[in-house]
């Protein structure tokens, strides 16, 4: 193993718990598969698998279609699955894509990884758009998440070509960048990684390293013509869709860089462009209609004695104090800030994240948001009580250990009566 940025073992280990048993969707441009570095990329995939990170490979076939077209003398009506696909071009796409899928499966086998291609992408025709019949070009109708999940559970790497089928024996040509977004969304992937033959996303000759979704949208609106390479515009559009659809991080990296994938995933520097969702945008004040979802959300924490039991009626009474973190319009995290009347003391309570969404920084975002609300409501001393997450509040959110004496009298009474003996934590808000 060569000495390089990502080989810092400590750095890798810091990230591993966050990604374990989560899914990365890796979208490979067809051209990447023909690079010498492709074998190394598969080795990196093997390493991700050995860390118990689920990997799904989605691939394109543009370069192979172009070559096959030249060899057979067919003029393709479209290369990347976004234009009109006529019948000869569909044949080219089928042949080229199947060949690429097979090469990937071969490569996986070299690394003792099991792979499988399936009919998990259900498509329907793109149809007639502005008077143009797109013929065999399709749109993703649905991804069979259960099928892909069954592969992942069986430690099989799903390999997904840019093709979809309907229930009537038809095949449609799809754009792989778009397929990757749909797959990442349904599998609630923590990362979507586009691997192309370019250093990432350039604005003129400047490599863009980090972009929020809003910044990415602004670039598309105002500086679209300066995005390089030109094909990256489509990736940027898809990255925004993915981030808006709940994929927290989308990367665009260069498939020619040795160890580039690992550097991107396991180091702070990264090598390409990262587009990240604005998580605050996902937080909103809770409303009465959320009571049922909130009650269900905190149930697990109550059962583990991490959270105080709250009836629906209580939640409804205190709903003004609650805020929720949403993914796809469903609350997956919540917290509340209660202010003790007539004091500058508040309590951050009921911080809770659905276990399927843990370790994505949602808890940290909720706490930051809660602190902001508390400040706005005049709180200078923020309390928090926890039975099992006190280290979290100390290490990740800057709280300090306190004692029951720090509680205002009425709260202290309730504390004593509950018998839960939670640890008291404190934070001074400036
Ligand atoms: C505690 C909780 C809110 C954390 O939410 P989260 O969104 O997973 O947390 P984040 O993504 O912001 O942070 C994850 C990090 O915190 C660490 N962490 C999570 N729970 C922890 C705990 N109970 N003790 C110590 N560290 C913890 C993780 O190991 C991870 O560490 P890393 O960044 O070094 O990999 C969540 O686990 C939860 O809902 N727990 C049950 C309810 C609870 O106890 N609430 C507190 C009482 S108010």
XYZ file of C-alpha atoms and ligand atoms in Angstrom:
478
model
C 0.000 0.000 0.000
C 1.513 3.305 -1.011
C 1.817 6.228 1.384
C -1.018 8.587 0.543
C -3.703 10.809 2.002
C -6.285 8.125 2.589
C -3.964 5.509 3.990
C -4.054 7.390 7.261
C -5.752 4.561 9.092
C -7.028 6.762 11.875
C -8.789 8.948 9.351
C -10.492 5.941 7.774
C -11.583 4.549 11.108
C -13.171 7.860 12.074
C -15.560 7.535 9.142
C -16.261 3.820 9.243
C -18.963 3.714 11.967
C -20.930 6.374 10.118
C -21.042 4.334 6.924
C -21.271 0.788 8.226
C -24.359 -1.011 6.871
C -25.256 2.069 4.837
C -25.336 2.194 1.056
C -23.113 3.998 -1.417
C -24.382 4.229 -4.970
C -21.474 4.529 -7.373
C -22.315 5.717 -10.882
C -19.605 4.912 -13.418
C -19.417 6.599 -16.801
C -18.911 4.003 -19.544
C -15.508 5.540 -20.337
C -14.276 4.891 -16.784
C -14.579 1.138 -17.270
C -12.007 1.302 -20.061
C -9.415 3.137 -17.975
C -6.380 1.353 -16.536
C -7.452 2.645 -13.140
C -10.734 0.706 -13.279
C -9.121 -2.348 -11.676
C -8.042 -0.117 -8.771
C -11.541 1.275 -8.469
C -12.894 -2.221 -8.057
C -10.262 -2.877 -5.442
C -11.568 0.193 -3.590
C -15.089 -1.218 -3.894
C -13.806 -4.432 -2.323
C -12.366 -2.389 0.539
C -15.691 -0.606 1.063
C -17.429 -3.979 1.138
C -14.932 -5.304 3.668
C -15.924 -2.355 5.904
C -19.548 -3.505 5.620
C -20.575 -0.648 3.361
C -23.226 -1.704 0.843
C -22.234 -0.784 -2.723
C -24.480 -0.535 -5.783
C -22.827 0.063 -9.148
C -24.793 1.912 -11.808
C -23.024 2.275 -15.136
C -23.290 4.138 -18.401
C -22.311 2.894 -21.844
C -21.954 6.055 -23.975
C -18.361 5.449 -25.029
C -19.079 1.809 -25.907
C -22.168 2.784 -27.914
C -20.107 5.278 -29.865
C -17.465 2.658 -30.649
C -19.977 -0.051 -31.536
C -21.769 2.391 -33.802
C -18.540 3.187 -35.630
C -17.715 -0.522 -35.988
C -21.148 -1.474 -37.325
C -21.781 1.648 -39.421
C -24.970 2.481 -37.539
C -25.601 6.169 -36.896
C -26.825 6.395 -33.295
C -29.800 8.674 -32.733
C -28.567 9.409 -29.209
C -25.605 8.502 -27.026
C -26.484 9.130 -23.404
C -30.105 8.119 -23.021
C -31.482 11.639 -22.899
C -32.395 12.074 -26.583
C -34.420 10.013 -29.034
C -33.549 6.324 -29.094
C -34.539 4.716 -32.375
C -34.685 0.919 -32.826
C -31.099 0.470 -34.152
C -29.744 2.654 -31.338
C -31.629 0.586 -28.764
C -29.911 -2.517 -30.166
C -26.529 -0.793 -29.912
C -27.309 0.260 -26.345
C -28.386 -3.269 -25.386
C -25.238 -4.834 -26.815
C -22.900 -2.188 -25.445
C -24.501 -2.035 -21.976
C -24.621 -5.815 -21.574
C -20.954 -6.007 -22.492
C -20.092 -3.341 -19.901
C -22.196 -5.057 -17.217
C -20.342 -8.272 -17.945
C -16.955 -6.587 -17.671
C -17.919 -5.180 -14.292
C -19.123 -8.603 -13.114
C -15.825 -10.101 -14.295
C -13.899 -7.409 -12.427
C -15.892 -8.003 -9.243
C -15.157 -11.727 -9.484
C -11.415 -10.946 -9.623
C -11.803 -9.374 -6.188
C -13.893 -12.253 -4.850
C -16.966 -10.070 -4.836
C -20.317 -11.433 -5.895
C -22.276 -9.276 -8.321
C -25.641 -9.504 -10.050
C -27.555 -7.724 -12.764
C -31.344 -7.766 -12.386
C -34.562 -6.286 -13.677
C -34.925 -3.935 -10.711
C -35.333 -0.843 -12.881
C -38.892 -0.542 -14.059
C -39.304 2.000 -16.848
C -41.944 3.455 -19.089
C -41.547 5.404 -22.323
C -40.342 8.990 -22.084
C -43.144 9.580 -24.592
C -43.726 12.512 -26.897
C -42.110 15.679 -25.609
C -42.793 18.953 -27.382
C -43.932 17.070 -30.435
C -40.933 14.740 -30.572
C -41.437 11.005 -30.083
C -38.570 9.731 -27.938
C -39.330 6.156 -29.086
C -37.251 3.695 -27.026
C -35.936 6.257 -24.552
C -37.469 5.616 -21.180
C -38.009 7.208 -17.795
C -37.576 5.387 -14.529
C -40.984 4.513 -13.211
C -39.902 2.650 -10.108
C -36.904 0.906 -8.608
C -37.533 -2.473 -7.046
C -35.837 -1.558 -3.769
C -36.744 -4.925 -2.193
C -34.826 -6.792 -4.873
C -31.742 -4.579 -4.553
C -31.916 -4.769 -0.782
C -32.100 -8.569 -0.947
C -28.861 -8.546 -2.971
C -27.206 -6.182 -0.518
C -28.309 -8.303 2.431
C -26.770 -11.325 0.710
C -23.506 -9.372 0.214
C -24.018 -9.180 -3.529
C -23.085 -6.010 -5.412
C -25.988 -5.039 -7.690
C -24.783 -3.894 -11.122
C -27.302 -1.707 -12.909
C -27.087 -0.911 -16.643
C -28.715 2.158 -18.220
C -31.679 0.095 -19.332
C -35.119 -0.489 -17.882
C -37.922 -2.897 -18.558
C -41.675 -2.668 -18.287
C -44.096 -5.480 -17.539
C -44.798 -6.070 -21.215
C -41.460 -7.260 -22.481
C -40.168 -3.865 -23.606
C -36.734 -2.470 -22.897
C -35.979 1.240 -22.664
C -32.728 3.130 -22.874
C -32.150 5.248 -19.776
C -29.638 7.841 -18.721
C -27.346 6.313 -16.105
C -26.918 9.564 -14.127
C -30.679 9.661 -13.616
C -30.970 5.967 -12.783
C -28.309 6.458 -10.113
C -30.371 9.210 -8.440
C -33.475 7.027 -8.283
C -31.524 4.080 -6.901
C -29.796 6.260 -4.298
C -33.108 7.736 -3.201
C -34.986 4.482 -2.754
C -32.095 2.848 -0.935
C -31.615 5.959 1.226
C -27.980 5.924 0.226
C -25.650 8.059 2.313
C -23.616 8.842 -0.765
C -24.039 9.003 -4.489
C -20.657 9.084 -6.182
C -20.403 9.943 -9.856
C -17.160 8.750 -11.364
C -16.317 10.351 -14.694
C -13.318 11.279 -16.810
C -12.890 14.801 -15.458
C -11.444 16.225 -12.254
C -14.892 17.053 -10.889
C -16.954 20.109 -11.610
C -15.121 23.126 -12.948
C -16.375 26.670 -13.229
C -14.157 28.031 -15.973
C -10.864 26.510 -14.865
C -11.599 26.536 -11.121
C -12.413 23.197 -9.512
C -15.473 23.544 -7.281
C -14.849 21.572 -4.114
C -17.922 22.052 -1.925
C -21.329 23.276 -2.998
C -24.570 23.459 -1.112
C -27.666 22.631 -3.132
C -28.533 26.340 -3.235
C -25.084 27.232 -4.573
C -25.375 24.464 -7.160
C -28.793 25.787 -8.222
C -27.405 29.294 -8.564
C -24.593 28.063 -10.769
C -27.105 26.303 -13.005
C -29.204 29.452 -13.213
C -26.493 32.035 -13.707
C -23.272 30.365 -14.867
C -24.450 27.257 -16.617
C -22.364 27.983 -19.718
C -19.172 28.178 -17.641
C -19.525 24.663 -16.205
C -16.777 22.356 -17.467
C -16.806 19.796 -18.843
C -20.107 20.529 -20.549
C -21.428 17.028 -19.721
C -21.012 17.865 -16.042
C -24.106 20.072 -16.281
C -26.267 16.948 -16.369
C -24.419 15.530 -13.357
C -24.942 18.783 -11.489
C -28.660 18.703 -12.257
C -28.911 15.130 -11.062
C -26.830 15.861 -7.961
C -29.312 18.571 -7.004
C -32.245 16.198 -7.517
C -30.521 13.578 -5.379
C -29.742 16.021 -2.567
C -33.283 17.353 -2.644
C -34.536 13.768 -2.560
C -32.733 12.997 0.686
C -29.250 11.856 -0.404
C -27.061 13.906 1.934
C -23.867 13.901 -0.124
C -23.240 13.652 -3.843
C -19.669 13.500 -5.146
C -18.311 13.925 -8.645
C -14.801 12.532 -8.950
C -12.204 11.587 -11.527
C -12.063 7.878 -12.344
C -8.441 8.149 -13.479
C -7.035 9.057 -10.067
C -5.553 6.146 -8.184
C -7.141 5.863 -4.731
C -9.391 8.777 -5.676
C -12.547 7.044 -4.477
C -11.081 6.310 -1.071
C -9.571 9.776 -0.734
C -12.975 11.267 -1.462
C -14.802 9.084 1.015
C -12.279 8.841 3.818
C -10.454 12.133 3.960
C -11.430 15.688 4.656
C -9.774 16.957 1.511
C -11.472 14.826 -1.128
C -10.394 15.033 -4.766
C -13.473 16.172 -6.642
C -16.674 18.117 -6.120
C -19.060 17.550 -3.227
C -22.665 18.729 -3.399
C -24.358 18.562 -0.031
C -27.933 18.949 1.073
C -28.786 21.895 3.260
C -29.899 20.021 6.338
C -31.404 23.058 8.059
C -33.851 23.240 5.243
C -35.110 19.871 6.409
C -35.921 21.152 9.897
C -39.247 22.792 10.661
C -41.456 23.524 13.618
C -43.708 20.600 14.526
C -47.437 20.894 13.955
C -50.448 19.114 15.407
C -50.577 16.825 12.406
C -47.116 15.518 13.426
C -48.195 14.222 16.843
C -48.770 10.661 15.677
C -45.421 10.526 13.810
C -43.590 12.083 16.761
C -45.111 9.593 19.147
C -43.994 6.710 16.926
C -40.537 8.238 16.474
C -39.764 8.493 20.183
C -41.273 5.101 21.015
C -38.024 3.203 20.456
C -36.149 5.622 22.722
C -38.835 5.221 25.401
C -38.579 1.435 25.242
C -34.807 1.654 25.708
C -35.313 4.111 28.594
C -33.408 6.740 26.637
C -36.381 9.062 26.499
C -39.124 10.043 28.867
C -42.508 8.537 28.042
C -44.851 11.161 26.621
C -48.476 10.554 25.788
C -49.957 11.882 22.581
C -51.961 14.366 24.613
C -48.775 15.670 26.238
C -47.066 15.949 22.887
C -50.034 17.821 21.531
C -49.949 20.219 24.484
C -46.243 20.904 24.001
C -46.204 20.778 20.219
C -45.142 24.451 19.969
C -41.805 23.521 21.553
C -41.038 20.693 19.136
C -39.271 20.726 15.790
C -38.738 17.897 13.336
C -36.150 16.861 10.787
C -37.812 15.587 7.634
C -36.696 13.304 4.840
C -39.121 12.947 1.970
C -41.671 14.808 4.096
C -41.504 12.230 6.870
C -40.177 13.203 10.296
C -37.073 11.106 11.003
C -35.774 13.158 13.912
C -37.145 15.537 16.518
C -36.260 17.631 19.525
C -37.870 20.255 21.735
C -36.805 23.378 23.573
C -38.742 24.198 26.725
C -38.129 27.558 28.371
C -38.691 27.873 32.139
C -40.962 30.892 32.496
C -39.420 33.973 34.044
C -35.861 32.650 33.709
C -33.125 32.574 31.113
C -32.958 28.785 31.489
C -34.175 26.366 28.850
C -34.157 22.612 28.365
C -33.238 20.824 25.188
C -35.387 17.703 25.376
C -36.423 14.651 23.447
C -33.535 14.719 20.943
C -34.266 11.645 18.922
C -33.257 10.288 15.515
C -34.875 7.326 13.776
C -32.323 4.498 14.008
C -32.336 4.109 10.205
C -30.994 7.654 9.909
C -28.458 7.639 12.707
C -24.889 8.799 12.202
C -25.670 11.222 9.414
C -25.287 14.308 11.552
C -29.051 14.739 12.011
C -28.779 14.719 15.807
C -26.066 17.388 15.623
C -28.194 19.523 13.305
C -31.208 19.248 15.600
C -29.126 20.331 18.570
C -27.673 23.317 16.692
C -31.144 24.301 15.582
C -32.473 23.915 19.131
C -29.688 26.159 20.427
C -30.595 28.760 17.836
C -34.266 28.661 18.886
C -33.303 28.807 22.555
C -31.142 31.889 21.953
C -33.996 33.544 20.114
C -36.217 32.901 23.128
C -33.746 34.533 25.501
C -32.171 31.367 26.916
C -28.635 31.750 28.254
C -28.306 28.429 30.084
C -29.437 25.376 28.185
C -29.993 22.172 30.141
C -30.289 18.687 28.804
C -31.056 15.430 30.615
C -29.911 12.129 29.281
C -29.658 8.567 30.522
C -27.551 7.103 27.728
C -26.393 9.809 25.374
C -24.513 12.087 27.805
C -21.183 11.377 26.089
C -22.800 12.403 22.838
C -23.888 15.755 24.250
C -20.449 16.341 25.789
C -18.300 15.166 22.893
C -20.391 16.172 19.915
C -22.381 19.161 21.126
C -20.172 20.931 23.665
C -22.336 20.390 26.790
C -20.653 20.092 30.205
C -21.646 17.746 32.993
C -23.884 19.406 35.595
C -25.803 18.220 38.667
C -29.506 18.063 39.641
C -28.890 21.275 41.625
C -28.597 23.076 38.298
C -32.284 22.394 37.584
C -34.891 25.064 38.372
C -36.936 24.004 41.454
C -40.074 22.787 39.633
C -37.973 20.809 37.178
C -35.904 19.412 40.025
C -39.091 18.103 41.682
C -40.132 16.352 38.512
C -36.610 14.977 38.143
C -36.651 13.473 41.626
C -40.132 12.067 41.175
C -39.336 10.389 37.847
C -36.638 8.222 39.423
C -34.845 8.007 36.077
C -31.644 9.503 37.514
C -30.683 11.014 34.173
C -27.393 12.871 33.961
C -27.761 16.633 33.853
C -25.834 18.504 31.176
C -25.386 22.220 30.713
C -24.372 24.615 28.007
C -23.992 28.365 28.208
C -25.277 30.033 25.076
C -23.552 33.191 24.041
C -28.197 10.379 20.404
C -28.829 10.564 19.007
C -29.773 11.738 19.066
C -27.687 10.827 18.002
O -28.248 11.125 16.714
P -27.433 10.943 15.349
O -28.125 11.714 14.300
O -27.178 9.504 15.095
O -26.034 11.632 15.721
P -24.979 12.357 14.779
O -25.046 11.810 13.417
O -25.104 13.828 14.957
O -23.596 11.938 15.490
C -23.105 10.650 15.351
C -21.908 10.463 16.266
O -22.339 10.441 17.635
C -21.980 9.215 18.241
N -23.061 8.807 19.132
C -24.336 8.494 18.806
N -25.030 8.144 19.913
C -24.169 8.233 20.935
C -24.305 7.992 22.337
N -25.435 7.553 22.882
N -23.213 8.225 23.107
C -22.050 8.657 22.577
N -21.864 8.886 21.254
C -22.906 8.678 20.443
C -21.832 8.259 17.067
O -20.987 7.186 17.401
C -21.227 9.154 15.994
O -19.853 9.304 16.272
P -18.775 9.630 15.091
O -19.189 10.982 14.498
O -17.499 9.709 15.841
O -18.893 8.535 14.129
C -29.560 9.285 18.548
O -28.678 8.203 18.618
C -30.806 8.965 19.335
O -31.897 9.288 18.926
N -30.676 8.268 20.503
C -31.806 7.861 21.290
C -32.474 9.010 22.023
C -31.595 9.690 23.064
O -30.884 9.069 23.833
N -31.687 11.059 23.137
C -30.980 11.864 24.086
C -31.866 12.247 25.226
S -32.547 13.880 25.014
